[in-house]
JSON list of C-alpha atoms in Angstrom, two decimals:
[
{"chain": "A", "resi": 1, "resn": "MET", "atom": "CA", "xyz": [-23.73, -16.63, 10.07]},
{"chain": "A", "resi": 2, "resn": "SER", "atom": "CA", "xyz": [-22.54, -12.39, 9.00]},
{"chain": "A", "resi": 3, "resn": "GLU", "atom": "CA", "xyz": [-21.86, -10.67, 11.94]},
{"chain": "A", "resi": 4, "resn": "ARG", "atom": "CA", "xyz": [-24.21, -8.21, 13.65]},
{"chain": "A", "resi": 5, "resn": "ARG", "atom": "CA", "xyz": [-23.96, -4.31, 12.78]},
{"chain": "A", "resi": 6, "resn": "GLU", "atom": "CA", "xyz": [-23.31, -1.94, 16.23]},
{"chain": "A", "resi": 7, "resn": "ARG", "atom": "CA", "xyz": [-26.13, 0.07, 16.48]},
{"chain": "A", "resi": 8, "resn": "ARG", "atom": "CA", "xyz": [-25.70, 3.77, 15.61]},
{"chain": "A", "resi": 9, "resn": "THR", "atom": "CA", "xyz": [-27.03, 6.87, 16.42]},
{"chain": "A", "resi": 10, "resn": "PHE", "atom": "CA", "xyz": [-27.91, 9.52, 14.12]},
{"chain": "A", "resi": 11, "resn": "THR", "atom": "CA", "xyz": [-28.41, 13.43, 15.00]},
{"chain": "A", "resi": 12, "resn": "GLU", "atom": "CA", "xyz": [-31.34, 14.99, 13.52]},
{"chain": "A", "resi": 13, "resn": "GLU", "atom": "CA", "xyz": [-28.77, 17.56, 11.25]},
{"chain": "A", "resi": 14, "resn": "PHE", "atom": "CA", "xyz": [-27.61, 14.51, 10.38]},
{"chain": "A", "resi": 15, "resn": "LYS", "atom": "CA", "xyz": [-30.69, 13.00, 9.07]},
{"chain": "A", "resi": 16, "resn": "LYS", "atom": "CA", "xyz": [-31.92, 15.82, 7.81]},
{"chain": "A", "resi": 17, "resn": "GLN", "atom": "CA", "xyz": [-29.01, 16.52, 5.72]},
{"chain": "A", "resi": 18, "resn": "VAL", "atom": "CA", "xyz": [-29.02, 12.59, 4.38]},
{"chain": "A", "resi": 19, "resn": "VAL", "atom": "CA", "xyz": [-33.04, 13.56, 3.38]},
{"chain": "A", "resi": 20, "resn": "GLY", "atom": "CA", "xyz": [-31.71, 16.36, 1.55]},
{"chain": "A", "resi": 21, "resn": "LEU", "atom": "CA", "xyz": [-29.32, 15.19, -0.60]},
{"chain": "A", "resi": 22, "resn": "TYR", "atom": "CA", "xyz": [-31.86, 11.77, -1.26]},
{"chain": "A", "resi": 23, "resn": "ASN", "atom": "CA", "xyz": [-34.55, 15.39, -2.00]},
{"chain": "A", "resi": 24, "resn": "ALA", "atom": "CA", "xyz": [-32.04, 17.17, -3.93]},
{"chain": "A", "resi": 25, "resn": "GLY", "atom": "CA", "xyz": [-31.95, 14.17, -6.12]},
{"chain": "A", "resi": 26, "resn": "LYS", "atom": "CA", "xyz": [-28.76, 12.16, -4.85]},
{"chain": "A", "resi": 27, "resn": "SER", "atom": "CA", "xyz": [-30.37, 8.32, -5.61]},
{"chain": "A", "resi": 28, "resn": "ARG", "atom": "CA", "xyz": [-30.79, 6.56, -2.49]},
{"chain": "A", "resi": 29, "resn": "LYS", "atom": "CA", "xyz": [-28.40, 3.84, -3.34]},
{"chain": "A", "resi": 30, "resn": "GLU", "atom": "CA", "xyz": [-25.43, 6.17, -4.31]},
{"chain": "A", "resi": 31, "resn": "ILE", "atom": "CA", "xyz": [-26.45, 7.51, -0.25]},
{"chain": "A", "resi": 32, "resn": "ILE", "atom": "CA", "xyz": [-26.61, 4.28, 1.41]},
{"chain": "A", "resi": 33, "resn": "LYS", "atom": "CA", "xyz": [-23.44, 3.71, 0.25]},
{"chain": "A", "resi": 34, "resn": "GLU", "atom": "CA", "xyz": [-21.50, 6.51, 0.79]},
{"chain": "A", "resi": 35, "resn": "TYR", "atom": "CA", "xyz": [-22.66, 7.23, 4.60]},
{"chain": "A", "resi": 36, "resn": "ASP", "atom": "CA", "xyz": [-23.05, 3.28, 5.41]},
{"chain": "A", "resi": 37, "resn": "LEU", "atom": "CA", "xyz": [-26.67, 3.20, 5.94]},
{"chain": "A", "resi": 38, "resn": "SER", "atom": "CA", "xyz": [-29.06, 0.39, 6.18]},
{"chain": "A", "resi": 39, "resn": "PRO", "atom": "CA", "xyz": [-31.18, 0.51, 3.68]},
{"chain": "A", "resi": 40, "resn": "SER", "atom": "CA", "xyz": [-34.79, 0.08, 6.33]},
{"chain": "A", "resi": 41, "resn": "ALA", "atom": "CA", "xyz": [-33.57, 3.38, 8.93]},
{"chain": "A", "resi": 42, "resn": "PHE", "atom": "CA", "xyz": [-32.83, 5.27, 5.32]},
{"chain": "A", "resi": 43, "resn": "ASN", "atom": "CA", "xyz": [-36.35, 4.51, 3.96]},
{"chain": "A", "resi": 44, "resn": "ARG", "atom": "CA", "xyz": [-37.59, 5.75, 7.91]},
{"chain": "A", "resi": 45, "resn": "TRP", "atom": "CA", "xyz": [-35.88, 8.52, 7.48]},
{"chain": "A", "resi": 46, "resn": "VAL", "atom": "CA", "xyz": [-37.06, 9.91, 4.20]},
{"chain": "A", "resi": 47, "resn": "ASN", "atom": "CA", "xyz": [-40.62, 8.65, 5.11]},
{"chain": "A", "resi": 48, "resn": "GLU", "atom": "CA", "xyz": [-40.80, 10.15, 8.30]},
{"chain": "A", "resi": 49, "resn": "PHE", "atom": "CA", "xyz": [-39.27, 13.87, 7.23]},
{"chain": "A", "resi": 50, "resn": "ASN", "atom": "CA", "xyz": [-41.00, 14.09, 3.75]},
{"chain": "A", "resi": 51, "resn": "THR", "atom": "CA", "xyz": [-44.23, 12.85, 5.81]},
{"chain": "A", "resi": 52, "resn": "THR", "atom": "CA", "xyz": [-44.34, 14.64, 9.04]},
{"chain": "A", "resi": 53, "resn": "GLY", "atom": "CA", "xyz": [-40.85, 16.78, 8.95]},
{"chain": "A", "resi": 54, "resn": "SER", "atom": "CA", "xyz": [-39.83, 14.71, 12.20]},
{"chain": "A", "resi": 55, "resn": "PHE", "atom": "CA", "xyz": [-37.69, 12.41, 13.02]},
{"chain": "A", "resi": 56, "resn": "LYS", "atom": "CA", "xyz": [-39.73, 12.08, 16.29]},
{"chain": "A", "resi": 57, "resn": "ALA", "atom": "CA", "xyz": [-41.68, 8.45, 17.01]},
{"chain": "A", "resi": 58, "resn": "LYS", "atom": "CA", "xyz": [-44.61, 10.79, 18.73]},
{"chain": "A", "resi": 59, "resn": "ASP", "atom": "CA", "xyz": [-45.11, 12.97, 15.93]},
{"chain": "A", "resi": 60, "resn": "ASN", "atom": "CA", "xyz": [-45.33, 9.91, 13.13]},
{"chain": "A", "resi": 61, "resn": "ARG", "atom": "CA", "xyz": [-47.71, 7.37, 15.13]},
{"chain": "A", "resi": 62, "resn": "SER", "atom": "CA", "xyz": [-50.80, 7.48, 13.98]},
{"chain": "A", "resi": 63, "resn": "GLU", "atom": "CA", "xyz": [-54.46, 8.73, 15.35]},
{"chain": "A", "resi": 64, "resn": "GLU", "atom": "CA", "xyz": [-55.09, 4.38, 15.82]},
{"chain": "A", "resi": 65, "resn": "GLU", "atom": "CA", "xyz": [-51.55, 3.99, 17.24]},
{"chain": "A", "resi": 66, "resn": "ASN", "atom": "CA", "xyz": [-51.82, 7.19, 19.90]},
{"chain": "A", "resi": 67, "resn": "ARG", "atom": "CA", "xyz": [-54.96, 6.22, 20.65]},
{"chain": "A", "resi": 68, "resn": "LEU", "atom": "CA", "xyz": [-53.58, 2.43, 21.61]},
{"chain": "A", "resi": 69, "resn": "LEU", "atom": "CA", "xyz": [-50.72, 3.99, 23.17]},
{"chain": "A", "resi": 70, "resn": "GLN", "atom": "CA", "xyz": [-53.67, 5.70, 25.44]},
{"chain": "A", "resi": 71, "resn": "LEU", "atom": "CA", "xyz": [-55.79, 2.88, 25.99]},
{"chain": "A", "resi": 72, "resn": "GLU", "atom": "CA", "xyz": [-52.91, 0.61, 27.04]},
{"chain": "A", "resi": 73, "resn": "LYS", "atom": "CA", "xyz": [-52.28, 3.56, 29.74]},
{"chain": "A", "resi": 74, "resn": "GLU", "atom": "CA", "xyz": [-55.32, 3.62, 30.97]},
{"chain": "A", "resi": 75, "resn": "ASN", "atom": "CA", "xyz": [-55.64, -0.25, 31.40]},
{"chain": "A", "resi": 76, "resn": "LYS", "atom": "CA", "xyz": [-52.12, -0.17, 32.93]},
{"chain": "A", "resi": 77, "resn": "GLN", "atom": "CA", "xyz": [-53.47, 2.72, 35.78]},
{"chain": "A", "resi": 78, "resn": "LEU", "atom": "CA", "xyz": [-56.77, 0.30, 36.49]},
{"chain": "A", "resi": 79, "resn": "ARG", "atom": "CA", "xyz": [-54.72, -2.39, 36.88]},
{"chain": "A", "resi": 80, "resn": "MET", "atom": "CA", "xyz": [-53.09, -0.50, 39.37]},
{"chain": "A", "resi": 81, "resn": "GLU", "atom": "CA", "xyz": [-55.59, 1.14, 41.53]},
{"chain": "A", "resi": 82, "resn": "ASN", "atom": "CA", "xyz": [-57.63, -2.66, 41.07]},
{"chain": "A", "resi": 83, "resn": "ASP", "atom": "CA", "xyz": [-54.18, -3.62, 42.95]},
{"chain": "A", "resi": 84, "resn": "ILE", "atom": "CA", "xyz": [-54.10, -1.43, 45.69]},
{"chain": "A", "resi": 85, "resn": "LEU", "atom": "CA", "xyz": [-58.41, -1.76, 46.22]},
{"chain": "A", "resi": 86, "resn": "ASN", "atom": "CA", "xyz": [-57.52, -5.78, 46.41]},
{"chain": "A", "resi": 87, "resn": "LEU", "atom": "CA", "xyz": [-54.48, -4.94, 48.76]},
{"chain": "A", "resi": 88, "resn": "ALA", "atom": "CA", "xyz": [-56.57, -2.56, 51.29]},
{"chain": "A", "resi": 89, "resn": "ALA", "atom": "CA", "xyz": [-59.63, -5.49, 51.06]},
{"chain": "A", "resi": 90, "resn": "LEU", "atom": "CA", "xyz": [-56.81, -7.61, 52.29]},
{"chain": "A", "resi": 91, "resn": "ILE", "atom": "CA", "xyz": [-54.99, -5.78, 54.99]},
{"chain": "A", "resi": 92, "resn": "MET", "atom": "CA", "xyz": [-59.05, -5.31, 56.43]},
{"chain": "A", "resi": 93, "resn": "GLY", "atom": "CA", "xyz": [-60.22, -8.41, 56.37]},
{"chain": "A", "resi": 94, "resn": "ARG", "atom": "CA", "xyz": [-57.49, -9.61, 58.66]},
{"chain": "A", "resi": 95, "resn": "LYS", "atom": "CA", "xyz": [-58.49, -6.56, 61.13]}
]
């Protein structure tokens, strides 16, 4: 069984430098090996930065993903309001 790699965090500046190296012609394989990166992280950084110029999740979501998050937020709010109304009705019914 292989050991799991400890999760690392990278600054936005580091990610930009890595993507810049790739965009300047350095091979994907060389960059991944030199900086000990996971291929999936490298691919995500290149895709995100070359698509939107940002590494932030909110900047890289589709309109559908943003709408789904908004609907989830509204649903949560409605459930909370419903719970409050049910509790108020229960309290009022006991008096």
